[in-house]
CSV table of C-alpha atoms in Angstrom, one decimal:
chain,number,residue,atom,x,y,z
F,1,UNK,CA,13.9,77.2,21.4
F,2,UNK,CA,11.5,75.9,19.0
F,3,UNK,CA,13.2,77.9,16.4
F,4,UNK,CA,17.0,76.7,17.3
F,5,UNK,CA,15.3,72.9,17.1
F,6,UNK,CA,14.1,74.0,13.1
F,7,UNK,CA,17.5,75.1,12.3
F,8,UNK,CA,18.7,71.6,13.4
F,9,UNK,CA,19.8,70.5,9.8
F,10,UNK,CA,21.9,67.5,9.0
F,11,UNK,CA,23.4,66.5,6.7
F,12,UNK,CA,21.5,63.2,5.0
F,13,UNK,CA,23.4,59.8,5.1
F,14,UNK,CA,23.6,57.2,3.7
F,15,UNK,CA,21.0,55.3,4.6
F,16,UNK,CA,18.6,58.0,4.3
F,17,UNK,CA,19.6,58.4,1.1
F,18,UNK,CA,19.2,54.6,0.0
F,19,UNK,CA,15.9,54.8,1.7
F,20,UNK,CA,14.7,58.5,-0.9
F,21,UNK,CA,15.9,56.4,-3.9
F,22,UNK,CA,14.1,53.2,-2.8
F,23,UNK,CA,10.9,55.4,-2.8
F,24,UNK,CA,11.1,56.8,-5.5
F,25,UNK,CA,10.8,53.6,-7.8
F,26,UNK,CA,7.2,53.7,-6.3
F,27,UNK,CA,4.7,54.8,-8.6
F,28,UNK,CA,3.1,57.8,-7.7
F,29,UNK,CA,-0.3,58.7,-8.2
F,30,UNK,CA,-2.1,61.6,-7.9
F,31,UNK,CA,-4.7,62.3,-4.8
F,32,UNK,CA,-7.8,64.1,-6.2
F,33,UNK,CA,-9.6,65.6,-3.0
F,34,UNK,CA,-13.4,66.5,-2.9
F,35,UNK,CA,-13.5,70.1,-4.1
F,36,UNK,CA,-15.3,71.3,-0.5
F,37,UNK,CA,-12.2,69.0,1.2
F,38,UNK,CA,-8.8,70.8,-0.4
F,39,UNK,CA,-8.3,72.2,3.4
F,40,UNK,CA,-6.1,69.3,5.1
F,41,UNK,CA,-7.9,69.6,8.3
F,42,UNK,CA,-11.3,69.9,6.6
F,43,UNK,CA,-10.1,66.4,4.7
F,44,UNK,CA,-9.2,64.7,7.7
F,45,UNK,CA,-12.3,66.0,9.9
F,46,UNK,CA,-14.6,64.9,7.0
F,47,UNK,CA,-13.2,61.1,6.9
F,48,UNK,CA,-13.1,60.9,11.0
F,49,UNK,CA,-16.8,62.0,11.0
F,50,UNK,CA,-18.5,61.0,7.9
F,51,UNK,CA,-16.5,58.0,6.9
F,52,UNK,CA,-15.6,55.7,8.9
F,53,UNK,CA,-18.2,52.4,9.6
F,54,UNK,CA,-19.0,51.1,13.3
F,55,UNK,CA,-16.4,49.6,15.2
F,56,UNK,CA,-15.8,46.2,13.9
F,57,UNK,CA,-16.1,42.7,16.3
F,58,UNK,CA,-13.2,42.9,17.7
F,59,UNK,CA,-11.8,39.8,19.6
F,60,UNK,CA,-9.1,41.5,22.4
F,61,UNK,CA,-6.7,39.6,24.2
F,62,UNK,CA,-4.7,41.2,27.0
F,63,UNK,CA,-0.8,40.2,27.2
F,64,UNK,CA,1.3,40.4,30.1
F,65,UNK,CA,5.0,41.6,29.6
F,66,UNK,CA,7.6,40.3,31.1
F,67,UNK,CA,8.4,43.8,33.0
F,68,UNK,CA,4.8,43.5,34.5
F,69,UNK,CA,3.1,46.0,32.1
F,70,UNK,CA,0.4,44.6,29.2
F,71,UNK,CA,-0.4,45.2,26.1
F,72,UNK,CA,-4.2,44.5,24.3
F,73,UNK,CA,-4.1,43.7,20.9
F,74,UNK,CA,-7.6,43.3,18.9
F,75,UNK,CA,-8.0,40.6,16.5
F,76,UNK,CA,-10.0,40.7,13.4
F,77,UNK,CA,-10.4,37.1,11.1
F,78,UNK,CA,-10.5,37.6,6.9
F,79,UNK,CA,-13.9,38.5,5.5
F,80,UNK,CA,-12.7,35.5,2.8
F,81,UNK,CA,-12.8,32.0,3.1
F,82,UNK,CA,-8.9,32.1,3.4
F,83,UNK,CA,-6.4,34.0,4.9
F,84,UNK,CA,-3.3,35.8,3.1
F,85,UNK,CA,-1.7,36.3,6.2
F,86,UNK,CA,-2.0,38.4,9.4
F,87,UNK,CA,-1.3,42.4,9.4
F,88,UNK,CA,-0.2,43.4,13.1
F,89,UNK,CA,-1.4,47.0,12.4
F,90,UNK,CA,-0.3,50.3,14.4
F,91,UNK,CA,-1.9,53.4,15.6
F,92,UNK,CA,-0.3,56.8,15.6
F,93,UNK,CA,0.2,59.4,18.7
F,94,UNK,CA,-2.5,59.2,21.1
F,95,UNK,CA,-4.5,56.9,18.8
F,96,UNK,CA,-5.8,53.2,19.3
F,97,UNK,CA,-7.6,50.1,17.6
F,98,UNK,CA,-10.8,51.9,18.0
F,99,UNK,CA,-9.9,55.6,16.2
F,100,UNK,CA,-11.6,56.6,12.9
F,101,UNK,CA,-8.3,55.6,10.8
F,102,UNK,CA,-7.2,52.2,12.4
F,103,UNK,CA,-10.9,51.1,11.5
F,104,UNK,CA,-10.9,52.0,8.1
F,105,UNK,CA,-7.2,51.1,7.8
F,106,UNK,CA,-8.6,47.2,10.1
F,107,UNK,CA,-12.1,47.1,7.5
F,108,UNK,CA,-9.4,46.8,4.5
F,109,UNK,CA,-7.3,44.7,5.4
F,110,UNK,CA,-10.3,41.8,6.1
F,111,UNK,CA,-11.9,42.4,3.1
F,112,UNK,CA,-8.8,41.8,1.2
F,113,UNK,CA,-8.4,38.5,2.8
F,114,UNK,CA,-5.5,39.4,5.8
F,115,UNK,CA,-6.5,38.9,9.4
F,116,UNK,CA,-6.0,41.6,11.9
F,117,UNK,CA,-4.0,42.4,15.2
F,118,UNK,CA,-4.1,45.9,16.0
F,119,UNK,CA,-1.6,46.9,18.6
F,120,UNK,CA,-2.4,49.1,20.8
F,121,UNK,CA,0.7,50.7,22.5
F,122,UNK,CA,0.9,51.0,26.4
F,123,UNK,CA,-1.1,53.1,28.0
F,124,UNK,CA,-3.7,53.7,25.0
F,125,UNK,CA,-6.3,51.3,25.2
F,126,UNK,CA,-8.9,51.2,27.6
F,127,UNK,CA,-7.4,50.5,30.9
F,128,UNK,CA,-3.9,52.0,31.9
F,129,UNK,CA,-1.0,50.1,33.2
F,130,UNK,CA,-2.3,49.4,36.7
F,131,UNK,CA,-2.1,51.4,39.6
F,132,UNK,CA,1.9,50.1,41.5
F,133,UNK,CA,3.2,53.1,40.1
F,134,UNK,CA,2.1,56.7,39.7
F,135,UNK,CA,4.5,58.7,37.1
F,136,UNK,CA,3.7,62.3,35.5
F,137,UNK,CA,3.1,61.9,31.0
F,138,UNK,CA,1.6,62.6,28.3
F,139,UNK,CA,-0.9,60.1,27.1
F,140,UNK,CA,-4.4,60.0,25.1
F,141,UNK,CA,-7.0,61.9,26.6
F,142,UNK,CA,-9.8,59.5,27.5
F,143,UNK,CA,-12.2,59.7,25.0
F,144,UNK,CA,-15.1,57.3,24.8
F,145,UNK,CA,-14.2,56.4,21.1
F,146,UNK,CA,-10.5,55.5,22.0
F,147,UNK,CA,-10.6,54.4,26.0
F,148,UNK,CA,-13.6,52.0,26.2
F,149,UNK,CA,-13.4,48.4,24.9
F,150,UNK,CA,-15.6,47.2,22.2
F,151,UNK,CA,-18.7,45.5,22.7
F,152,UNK,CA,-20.6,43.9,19.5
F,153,UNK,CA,-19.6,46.9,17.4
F,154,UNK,CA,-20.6,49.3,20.3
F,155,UNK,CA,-18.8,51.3,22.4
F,156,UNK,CA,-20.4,52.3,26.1
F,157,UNK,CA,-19.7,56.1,26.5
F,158,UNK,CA,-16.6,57.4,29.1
F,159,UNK,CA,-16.7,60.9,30.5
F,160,UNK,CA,-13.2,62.1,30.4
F,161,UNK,CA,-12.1,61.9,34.2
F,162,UNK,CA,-8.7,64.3,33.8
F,163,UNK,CA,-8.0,67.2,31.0
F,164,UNK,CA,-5.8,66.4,28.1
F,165,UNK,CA,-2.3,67.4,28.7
F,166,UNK,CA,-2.7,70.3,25.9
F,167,UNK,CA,-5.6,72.3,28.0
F,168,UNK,CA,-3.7,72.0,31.0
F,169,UNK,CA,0.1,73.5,32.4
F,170,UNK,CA,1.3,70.0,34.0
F,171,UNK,CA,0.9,66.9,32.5
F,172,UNK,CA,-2.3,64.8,34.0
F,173,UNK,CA,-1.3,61.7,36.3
F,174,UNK,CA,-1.8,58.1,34.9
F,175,UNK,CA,-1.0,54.8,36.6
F,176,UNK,CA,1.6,52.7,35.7
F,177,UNK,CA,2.6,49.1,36.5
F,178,UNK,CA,6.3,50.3,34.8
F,179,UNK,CA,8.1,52.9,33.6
F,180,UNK,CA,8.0,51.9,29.9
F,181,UNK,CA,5.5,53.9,28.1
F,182,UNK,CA,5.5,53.6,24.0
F,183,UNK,CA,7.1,56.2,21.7
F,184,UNK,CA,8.4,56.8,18.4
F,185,UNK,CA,11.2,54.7,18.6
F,186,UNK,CA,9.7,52.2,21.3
F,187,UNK,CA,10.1,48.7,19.1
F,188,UNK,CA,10.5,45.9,22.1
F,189,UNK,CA,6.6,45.1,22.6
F,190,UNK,CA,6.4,44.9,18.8
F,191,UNK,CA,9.9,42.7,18.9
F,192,UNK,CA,7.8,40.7,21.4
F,193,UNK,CA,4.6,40.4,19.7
F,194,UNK,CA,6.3,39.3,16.4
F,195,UNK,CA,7.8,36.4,18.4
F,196,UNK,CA,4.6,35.1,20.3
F,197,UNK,CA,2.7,35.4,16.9
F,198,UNK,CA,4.9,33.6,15.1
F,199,UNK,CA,5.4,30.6,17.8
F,200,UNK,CA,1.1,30.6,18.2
F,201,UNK,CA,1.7,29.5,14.3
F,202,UNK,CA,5.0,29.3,12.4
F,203,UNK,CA,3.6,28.9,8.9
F,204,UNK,CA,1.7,31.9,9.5
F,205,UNK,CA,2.8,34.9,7.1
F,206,UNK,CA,3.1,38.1,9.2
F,207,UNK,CA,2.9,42.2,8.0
F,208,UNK,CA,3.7,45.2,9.5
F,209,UNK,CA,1.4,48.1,8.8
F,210,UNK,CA,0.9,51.7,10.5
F,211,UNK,CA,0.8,55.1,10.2
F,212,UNK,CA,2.4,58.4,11.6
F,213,UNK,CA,3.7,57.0,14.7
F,214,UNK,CA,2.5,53.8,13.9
F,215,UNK,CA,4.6,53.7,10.7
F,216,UNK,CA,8.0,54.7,12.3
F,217,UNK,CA,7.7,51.6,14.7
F,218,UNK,CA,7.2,49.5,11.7
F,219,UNK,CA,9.7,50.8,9.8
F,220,UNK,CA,12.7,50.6,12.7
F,221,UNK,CA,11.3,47.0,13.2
F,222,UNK,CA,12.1,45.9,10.0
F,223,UNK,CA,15.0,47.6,9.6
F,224,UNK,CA,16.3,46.1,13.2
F,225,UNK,CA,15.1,42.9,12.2
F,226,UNK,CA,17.0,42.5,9.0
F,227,UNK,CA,17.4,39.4,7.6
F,228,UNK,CA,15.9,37.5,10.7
F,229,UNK,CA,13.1,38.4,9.8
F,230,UNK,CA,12.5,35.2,7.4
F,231,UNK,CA,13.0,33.7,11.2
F,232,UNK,CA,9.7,34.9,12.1
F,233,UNK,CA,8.3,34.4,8.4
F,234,UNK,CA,7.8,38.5,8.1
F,235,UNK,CA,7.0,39.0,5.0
F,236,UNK,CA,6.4,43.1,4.8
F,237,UNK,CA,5.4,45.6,5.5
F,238,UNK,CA,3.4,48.8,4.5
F,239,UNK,CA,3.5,52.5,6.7
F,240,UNK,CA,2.0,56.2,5.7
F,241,UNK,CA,3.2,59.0,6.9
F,242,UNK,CA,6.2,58.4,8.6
F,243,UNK,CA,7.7,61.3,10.3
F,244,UNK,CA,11.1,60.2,8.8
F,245,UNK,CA,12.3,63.9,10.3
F,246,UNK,CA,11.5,64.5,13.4
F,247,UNK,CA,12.7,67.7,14.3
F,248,UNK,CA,10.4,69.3,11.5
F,249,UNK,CA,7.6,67.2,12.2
F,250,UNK,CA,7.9,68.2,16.1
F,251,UNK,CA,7.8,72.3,14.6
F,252,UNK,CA,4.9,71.6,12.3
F,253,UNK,CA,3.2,70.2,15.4
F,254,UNK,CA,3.5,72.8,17.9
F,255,UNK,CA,2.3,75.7,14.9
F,256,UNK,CA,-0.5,77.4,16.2
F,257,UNK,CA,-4.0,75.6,15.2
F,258,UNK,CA,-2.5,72.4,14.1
């Protein structure tokens, strides 16, 4: 099966193509690993571990959705004495505001004058979506770094309570208040955030940022919004690593040791 989902190849269109050229009028430059870092997992182990500062002050605010769910989103002010803007920033699959990358991506930002609201999607902060419902998925395993809330730049330790889907042949059991759980194409709480943000202060200039997963909601926001986005005074956006095709990201995923 995996190798009939590989040999899914289509044709590019149009707008896939507008989007290749668009790219490449970016100027690219070169990334010059550490010599001991050329290994991609090596690289990416190295920054998780070695370089990433302590969680930063996060300010987190809990809001309800309309379908009963919630979503906590963790504010960070400008290091300046001014603000460019706000960034609503994105994590990736089974990520959060608390993983290595979203605090070096969140550390950034501030320092270049852009406050912060990092998302994180349902079911990924600390606390699940309440206990009315009880449905079977995949979601982050609860690691201390990722499931506990911050506290002064501290985060109090979580012994993982259920094995991570991965280790285990059925999925573990989380509790829901709905049936909506985030995914790569899952854009209505970040539809929904824009608009609150925007109505808490209209002449504020908003961003979209993210990565991996992350990215990919950013991107098919924009693209839905369109030219309302001047509506909600969006201004941009910035994404990494988009998995633009899915069907050979999902194979490079499920190769043995990735």
């Amino acid at each position: 099966r995996r190798s009939e989902r590989l040999a899914m190849k289509s044709e590019p269109s149009d707008v896939y193509s507008r989007a290749i050229k668009q790219l490449e009028t970016f100027q690219r430059e070169e990334y010059l690993c550490p010599w001991w870092a050329k290994d991609g997992n090596v690289n990416t182990l190295a920054g998780a571990l070695f370089a990433t500062p302590k969680t930063p002050p996060y300010r987190r605010e809990r809001w309800d959705t309309d379908d009963g769910g919630f979503v906590d989103i963790d504010f960070l002010e400008s290091q300046e004495d001014f603000t460019r803007g706000m960034v609503v920033l994105m994590h990736g699959l089974e990520s959060c505001s608390t993983a290595p990358l979203t605090i070096r991506q969140a550390k950034s930002f501030i320092e270049a004058g852009f406050d912060v609201a990092a998302v994180n999607f349902r079911g990924c902060s600390k606390d699940e979506n309440g206990e009315q419902v009880r449905r079977a998925a995949h979601c982050p395993p609860p690691a201390a770094r990722c499931n506990t809330a911050p506290d002064r730049g501290q985060l109090r330790s979580a012994p993982p309570r259920h094995p991570h889907p991965r280790s285990s042949p059925r999925a573990r059991q989380i509790e829901c208040a709905t049936e909506v759980m985030y995914h790569l194409g899952f854009t209505q709480d970040l539809h929904w955030i824009l608009r609150r943000l925007h109505a808490d202060d209209p002449g504020r200039r908003l961003y979209l940022s993210g990565v991996s997963l992350g990215g990919n909601v950013a991107t098919k926001c924009l693209g839905e919004l369109g030219d309302g986005a001047r509506a909600l005074n969006v201004c941009g956006g910035a994404v990494g690593c988009v998995p633009i095709n899915l069907v050979e990201s999902a194979g490079i995923i499920d190769r043995p040791g990735f």
